[in-house]
Coordinates of C-alpha atoms and ligand atoms in Angstrom, one line a residue:
M29 CA 119.1 117.5 -28.3
H30 CA 121.9 116.2 -26.0
A31 CA 121.7 112.9 -24.2
F32 CA 121.8 112.5 -20.4
Y33 CA 121.8 116.3 -19.6
D34 CA 119.6 118.6 -21.6
P35 CA 121.1 122.1 -21.8
T36 CA 117.8 123.6 -22.8
R37 CA 116.3 122.8 -19.5
T38 CA 117.2 124.0 -16.0
Y39 CA 119.4 121.9 -13.7
E40 CA 116.3 121.4 -11.5
E41 CA 114.3 120.0 -14.4
N42 CA 117.2 117.7 -15.4
L43 CA 117.4 116.5 -11.8
A44 CA 113.7 115.9 -11.4
E45 CA 112.7 114.7 -14.8
G46 CA 115.9 113.5 -16.6
P47 CA 117.4 111.8 -18.4
F48 CA 116.4 113.3 -21.7
G49 CA 117.5 112.2 -25.1
V50 CA 118.6 108.7 -24.1
P51 CA 117.9 105.9 -26.5
E52 CA 115.9 102.9 -25.4
V53 CA 118.9 100.6 -25.8
T54 CA 120.1 98.0 -23.3
A55 CA 123.7 97.0 -23.7
P56 CA 124.2 93.3 -22.9
T57 CA 126.3 92.3 -19.9
M58 CA 129.9 92.0 -20.9
P59 CA 132.8 90.1 -19.2
A60 CA 135.3 92.3 -17.5
T61 CA 138.2 93.6 -19.6
A62 CA 139.8 95.6 -16.8
E63 CA 139.9 96.1 -13.0
L64 CA 139.7 99.3 -11.0
W65 CA 140.8 99.0 -7.3
G66 CA 139.9 95.3 -7.3
N67 CA 136.5 95.9 -9.0
P68 CA 136.2 94.1 -12.4
V69 CA 134.8 96.4 -15.1
S70 CA 133.4 95.5 -18.5
S71 CA 135.2 98.5 -19.9
P72 CA 137.4 101.1 -18.2
F73 CA 135.1 103.8 -19.6
G74 CA 132.3 106.0 -18.4
I75 CA 130.9 109.5 -17.7
P76 CA 132.7 111.8 -15.3
A77 CA 131.1 114.0 -12.6
G78 CA 128.6 116.3 -14.4
P79 CA 125.9 115.1 -16.8
L80 CA 124.7 112.4 -14.4
V81 CA 122.8 114.6 -12.0
G82 CA 120.8 111.9 -10.3
S83 CA 120.2 108.1 -10.0
A84 CA 117.8 107.9 -13.0
T85 CA 120.5 109.4 -15.3
C86 CA 123.2 107.2 -13.8
A87 CA 121.0 104.1 -14.4
A88 CA 120.5 105.1 -18.0
A89 CA 124.3 105.4 -18.4
F90 CA 124.9 102.0 -17.0
R91 CA 122.1 100.6 -19.2
L92 CA 123.8 102.0 -22.3
G93 CA 127.1 100.4 -21.5
F94 CA 129.0 103.2 -19.8
D95 CA 130.7 101.1 -17.1
V96 CA 132.4 103.5 -14.7
N97 CA 130.2 106.5 -14.0
V98 CA 130.5 109.4 -11.5
Y99 CA 127.4 110.8 -9.7
K100 CA 127.6 114.6 -10.0
T101 CA 129.5 116.4 -7.2
V102 CA 127.6 116.8 -3.9
R103 CA 128.1 119.0 -0.8
T104 CA 127.3 118.6 2.9
R105 CA 124.3 121.0 2.6
A106 CA 121.9 122.3 0.0
H107 CA 123.4 124.8 -2.5
R108 CA 121.6 126.5 -5.3
A109 CA 122.7 126.3 -9.0
H110 CA 123.9 129.4 -10.8
R111 CA 121.2 131.1 -12.9
F112 CA 120.1 129.4 -16.2
P113 CA 121.6 128.8 -18.6
N114 CA 124.3 126.5 -17.2
T115 CA 125.6 125.1 -20.4
L116 CA 126.3 126.9 -23.7
A117 CA 127.7 125.8 -27.1
V118 CA 131.2 127.2 -27.5
H119 CA 132.2 128.1 -31.0
L120 CA 135.9 127.4 -31.4
D121 CA 137.6 125.4 -34.1
G122 CA 140.7 123.8 -32.9
D123 CA 142.4 123.8 -29.4
L124 CA 141.7 126.2 -26.5
T125 CA 145.2 127.2 -25.4
S126 CA 146.8 130.2 -23.7
D127 CA 147.3 131.6 -27.2
T128 CA 143.7 131.4 -28.2
P129 CA 142.4 135.0 -28.8
M130 CA 139.7 135.9 -26.2
P131 CA 136.7 136.2 -25.9
L132 CA 135.0 133.2 -27.4
L133 CA 131.5 133.1 -28.8
A134 CA 129.1 131.0 -26.7
D135 CA 125.4 130.7 -27.3
D136 CA 122.5 128.2 -27.6
A137 CA 123.1 127.6 -31.3
W138 CA 124.2 124.0 -30.7
G139 CA 124.4 123.0 -34.3
T140 CA 127.6 120.9 -34.7
A141 CA 129.5 122.5 -31.7
R142 CA 132.0 120.0 -30.3
S143 CA 132.8 122.1 -27.2
I144 CA 130.5 123.4 -24.5
S145 CA 130.8 125.6 -21.4
N146 CA 129.4 124.5 -18.1
S147 CA 128.7 126.8 -15.2
F148 CA 126.7 125.4 -12.4
G149 CA 128.4 126.5 -9.2
V150 CA 128.2 122.9 -8.0
P151 CA 124.6 122.8 -6.8
S152 CA 123.6 120.2 -4.3
S153 CA 120.5 119.0 -2.6
D154 CA 120.5 118.3 1.2
P155 CA 122.3 115.1 2.1
D156 CA 119.0 113.6 3.3
V157 CA 117.9 113.8 -0.3
W158 CA 121.1 113.0 -2.2
Q159 CA 122.2 110.1 0.0
A160 CA 119.1 108.1 -0.8
D161 CA 119.4 108.9 -4.4
M162 CA 123.1 108.1 -4.6
A163 CA 122.4 104.8 -3.0
R164 CA 119.9 104.1 -5.8
A165 CA 122.7 105.0 -8.3
V166 CA 125.1 102.5 -6.6
A167 CA 122.4 99.8 -6.9
A168 CA 121.9 100.6 -10.6
A169 CA 125.4 99.4 -11.5
G170 CA 125.3 95.9 -13.0
D171 CA 128.0 93.2 -13.1
G172 CA 131.2 94.8 -14.3
Q173 CA 130.1 98.3 -13.5
L174 CA 131.1 100.8 -10.9
L175 CA 129.5 104.0 -9.5
V176 CA 131.9 106.6 -8.1
G177 CA 130.5 109.3 -5.8
S178 CA 131.9 112.8 -6.2
F179 CA 132.0 115.4 -3.4
Q180 CA 133.6 118.7 -2.5
G181 CA 133.9 120.8 0.6
T182 CA 132.4 124.3 0.9
T183 CA 134.5 127.3 1.8
G184 CA 133.1 129.3 4.7
S185 CA 131.7 126.1 6.4
G186 CA 131.2 126.1 10.2
D187 CA 133.2 129.0 11.8
G188 CA 134.9 129.7 8.4
S189 CA 138.2 128.4 9.6
V190 CA 140.5 126.1 7.7
D191 CA 139.8 123.4 10.3
A192 CA 136.1 123.7 9.5
Y193 CA 136.8 123.5 5.8
V194 CA 138.8 120.3 6.3
A195 CA 136.1 118.9 8.5
D196 CA 133.5 119.7 5.8
H197 CA 135.4 117.5 3.3
V198 CA 135.6 114.7 5.9
L199 CA 131.8 114.9 6.6
A200 CA 131.1 114.9 2.8
A201 CA 133.2 111.8 2.4
R202 CA 131.5 110.0 5.3
L203 CA 128.1 110.8 3.8
V204 CA 129.1 109.5 0.4
A205 CA 130.6 106.3 2.0
E206 CA 127.2 105.7 3.8
T207 CA 125.6 105.4 0.3
G208 CA 127.6 102.2 -0.4
A209 CA 129.7 103.8 -3.1
R210 CA 132.8 101.6 -3.6
A211 CA 134.9 104.5 -4.8
M212 CA 134.8 108.3 -4.5
E213 CA 136.3 111.4 -6.1
M214 CA 137.1 114.6 -4.4
N215 CA 136.6 117.6 -6.7
L216 CA 139.6 120.0 -6.2
S217 CA 139.1 121.8 -9.5
C218 CA 135.8 123.6 -9.4
P219 CA 136.5 126.4 -11.9
N220 CA 133.4 128.4 -11.0
E221 CA 134.9 129.3 -7.6
G222 CA 137.7 131.3 -9.3
T223 CA 140.8 129.8 -11.1
S224 CA 143.2 131.6 -8.8
N225 CA 142.0 129.7 -5.7
L226 CA 141.4 126.3 -7.1
L227 CA 142.1 123.9 -4.2
C228 CA 144.3 121.6 -6.4
F229 CA 146.8 124.5 -6.6
D230 CA 147.3 124.5 -2.8
P231 CA 149.2 121.2 -2.3
E232 CA 149.7 121.6 1.5
L233 CA 146.0 122.0 2.1
V234 CA 145.1 119.2 -0.3
T235 CA 147.5 116.9 1.5
R236 CA 145.9 117.8 4.9
I237 CA 142.4 117.3 3.5
A238 CA 143.2 114.0 1.7
G239 CA 144.8 112.6 4.8
A240 CA 141.8 113.5 7.0
V241 CA 139.4 112.0 4.4
K242 CA 141.3 108.8 4.1
D243 CA 141.4 108.5 7.9
Q244 CA 137.6 108.6 7.6
I245 CA 136.9 106.3 4.7
G246 CA 139.7 103.8 5.2
D247 CA 140.2 101.4 2.3
T248 CA 137.5 103.0 0.0
P249 CA 139.5 104.3 -3.0
L250 CA 139.8 108.1 -3.1
V251 CA 140.5 109.9 -6.4
L252 CA 141.6 113.6 -6.6
K253 CA 139.9 115.5 -9.5
L254 CA 142.5 117.9 -10.9
A255 CA 142.5 120.9 -13.2
Y256 CA 145.1 121.4 -15.9
F257 CA 148.4 122.4 -14.4
Q258 CA 150.5 124.8 -16.4
D259 CA 153.4 124.4 -14.0
D260 CA 155.2 121.1 -14.0
A261 CA 156.9 121.7 -10.6
A262 CA 153.5 122.4 -9.0
L263 CA 152.1 119.1 -10.4
E264 CA 155.1 117.2 -9.3
R265 CA 154.9 118.6 -5.8
L266 CA 151.2 117.8 -5.5
V267 CA 151.8 114.2 -6.6
A268 CA 154.9 113.8 -4.3
L269 CA 152.8 114.9 -1.3
T270 CA 149.7 112.9 -2.1
D271 CA 150.4 109.7 -4.1
G272 CA 151.1 107.8 -0.9
I273 CA 147.7 108.9 0.5
V274 CA 145.2 108.7 -2.3
D275 CA 144.3 106.0 -4.8
G276 CA 144.0 107.9 -8.0
Y277 CA 144.0 111.2 -10.0
A278 CA 141.3 112.2 -12.5
A279 CA 142.4 114.9 -15.0
I280 CA 141.2 117.2 -16.3
N281 CA 138.3 119.5 -15.4
T282 CA 137.4 122.3 -17.7
L283 CA 139.7 125.0 -19.1
P284 CA 138.7 128.6 -18.4
A285 CA 137.7 131.1 -21.1
R286 CA 136.0 134.5 -21.4
L287 CA 132.7 133.9 -23.1
V288 CA 130.5 136.5 -25.0
D289 CA 127.3 136.4 -27.1
A290 CA 127.1 137.7 -30.6
S291 CA 126.6 141.2 -29.4
G292 CA 129.8 141.0 -27.3
A293 CA 128.0 141.0 -24.0
Q294 CA 128.9 138.5 -21.2
A295 CA 127.4 135.1 -22.3
L296 CA 126.4 133.8 -18.9
P297 CA 124.3 136.1 -16.8
G298 CA 125.5 137.2 -13.3
E299 CA 128.5 138.3 -11.4
G300 CA 131.7 136.2 -11.5
R301 CA 130.6 134.4 -14.7
E302 CA 132.6 136.4 -17.3
V303 CA 135.0 133.5 -17.3
S304 CA 133.6 130.0 -17.5
G305 CA 134.9 126.4 -17.9
V306 CA 135.1 125.0 -21.4
C307 CA 135.0 121.2 -22.1
G308 CA 134.8 119.0 -25.1
G309 CA 136.9 118.8 -28.2
A310 CA 138.8 122.1 -27.6
I311 CA 140.4 120.7 -24.4
R312 CA 141.4 117.2 -25.6
W313 CA 145.1 118.2 -26.0
A314 CA 145.2 119.3 -22.3
G315 CA 143.6 116.1 -20.9
L316 CA 146.0 114.0 -22.9
E317 CA 149.0 116.1 -21.9
M318 CA 148.1 115.8 -18.2
I319 CA 147.8 112.1 -18.4
E320 CA 151.2 111.8 -20.2
R321 CA 152.8 114.0 -17.4
L322 CA 151.0 112.1 -14.6
A323 CA 152.0 108.7 -16.1
A324 CA 155.7 109.9 -16.3
L325 CA 155.6 111.0 -12.7
R326 CA 154.0 107.7 -11.6
E327 CA 156.7 105.7 -13.4
R328 CA 159.5 107.9 -12.0
R329 CA 158.2 107.6 -8.5
G330 CA 157.4 103.8 -8.7
S331 CA 153.9 104.5 -7.6
D332 CA 150.8 102.5 -8.6
V333 CA 148.3 105.3 -8.4
T334 CA 145.3 104.9 -10.8
L335 CA 144.9 107.5 -13.6
I336 CA 141.6 108.5 -15.0
G337 CA 141.8 110.5 -18.3
V338 CA 139.1 113.1 -18.9
G339 CA 138.8 115.9 -21.4
G340 CA 137.6 116.0 -25.0
V341 CA 137.0 112.3 -25.5
L342 CA 134.5 112.3 -28.4
T343 CA 135.5 109.0 -30.2
V344 CA 136.9 105.6 -29.6
A345 CA 140.3 106.8 -31.0
D346 CA 140.3 109.5 -28.2
F347 CA 139.7 106.7 -25.6
T348 CA 142.5 104.7 -27.1
A349 CA 145.0 107.6 -27.1
L350 CA 144.4 108.2 -23.4
R351 CA 144.8 104.5 -22.6
E352 CA 148.0 104.4 -24.5
A353 CA 149.2 107.5 -22.7
G354 CA 148.8 105.6 -19.4
A355 CA 145.2 106.2 -18.3
D356 CA 143.8 103.2 -16.4
A357 CA 140.3 104.4 -17.1
V358 CA 138.8 107.1 -19.4
M359 CA 135.7 109.3 -19.1
S360 CA 133.7 111.5 -21.4
A361 CA 131.2 114.1 -20.4
T362 CA 130.7 116.2 -23.6
G363 CA 131.3 113.2 -25.8
A364 CA 128.6 111.1 -24.0
M365 CA 126.1 114.1 -24.3
L366 CA 126.8 114.2 -28.1
D367 CA 126.8 110.4 -28.6
P368 CA 124.9 108.2 -26.1
L369 CA 126.2 105.1 -27.9
L370 CA 129.8 106.0 -27.2
G371 CA 130.0 103.6 -24.3
Q372 CA 129.0 100.6 -26.5
K373 CA 131.5 101.7 -29.2
V374 CA 134.3 101.8 -26.6
R375 CA 133.2 98.5 -25.2
A376 CA 133.7 96.9 -28.6
A377 CA 137.2 98.4 -28.8
A378 CA 138.1 97.4 -25.2
A379 CA 137.0 93.8 -25.9
R380 CA 139.4 93.5 -28.9
Ligands
FMN770 C1 127.2 119.4 -17.6 C2 128.5 119.3 -16.9 C3 128.6 119.4 -15.5 C4 129.8 119.2 -14.8 N1 129.8 119.2 -13.5 C5 130.9 118.7 -12.8 C6 130.9 118.5 -11.4 O1 129.9 118.6 -10.7 N2 132.1 118.1 -10.8 C7 133.2 117.9 -11.5 O2 134.2 117.5 -10.9 N3 133.3 118.1 -12.8 C8 132.1 118.5 -13.5 N4 132.2 118.7 -14.9 C9 133.4 118.5 -15.6 C10 133.6 117.1 -16.2 O3 133.7 116.1 -15.2 C11 134.9 117.0 -17.0 O4 136.0 117.2 -16.2 C12 134.9 118.1 -18.2 O5 133.7 118.2 -18.7 C13 135.9 117.6 -19.3 O6 135.5 116.5 -19.9 P1 134.7 116.5 -21.3 O7 135.6 117.3 -22.3 O8 134.5 115.1 -21.7 O9 133.4 117.2 -21.2 C14 131.0 118.9 -15.6 C15 130.9 118.9 -17.0 C16 129.7 119.0 -17.6 C17 129.7 118.9 -19.2

């Protein structure tokens, strides 16, 4: 059993009936130990976009002492989830790198697996539904806690032009701002739309979209959610173009891998799902490396952009390593699903 998001149930069940597997524990209010964009936070730690599919699950995360939580990515119109299953256990000891022999075994034998795959296709309800629910999630944050709203644009919006794609991001940001969210994150790294066309690898378009979104939302902090960049020059260019526009970067999303079941057949059913995103312990190295590179760029450029470290954080030591590498805040999706008390453990370390 995993906490917050139950992989054995559909996305719709998790949304309607979740959270599952969450202990009846209420973490006490704790004085702030950090600040994010002027918001005092008890600990600079929480759950990134993903496991928290709705307000009830966000409320459970806040109750358990995860202090900076992201409501799973929404769109400007309803969008169906990929076929079940959407999360599988990935059996890999050690790191997932470009040298890792493919394919990887992925199935529902959760056992002690420390890495998982997620393949949702960024489902969304209609804004009429998610706006009211996200507003409830915003209200569930207590003193020293912060709800971040995640959104993305949809390719093929309107007349299918680039202008319409930009406008769809702006509309999504406006809809999120209307919920009262005090910070938002734009997902540029959705791996299920094909790694070759991840938006974060198109710096000119990101710059245009980020500028248009900031014109819309004004002072509300905007974070760009990035994938792992192989190419240093590409990362440097993206940062050079956008660090004067946006307020933060969150890195990383998942790393792609080809997944098969024990018979060697494609693990996740359906076209375009041969390769899927892997998260958890196997990608820790990549999240840490990206924060080290982003922190070095920040220092070199004299910028004060906020860095959120994500990827393979399963323990307090993983949190500390990312903080020491320069992350202003740290988030854990897989780790929170494996250990719903991780927030309280990190709080204890943050208070020392
Ligand atoms: C169940 C699940 C759903 C996810 N959905 C999203 C999403 O909607 N938007 C997004 O930006 N990232 C999504 N992610 C990626 C996480 O935010 C995070 O970047 C990734 O899981 C790496 O962190 P981890 O190793 O702690 O799991 C999802 C992750 C999981 C486990």
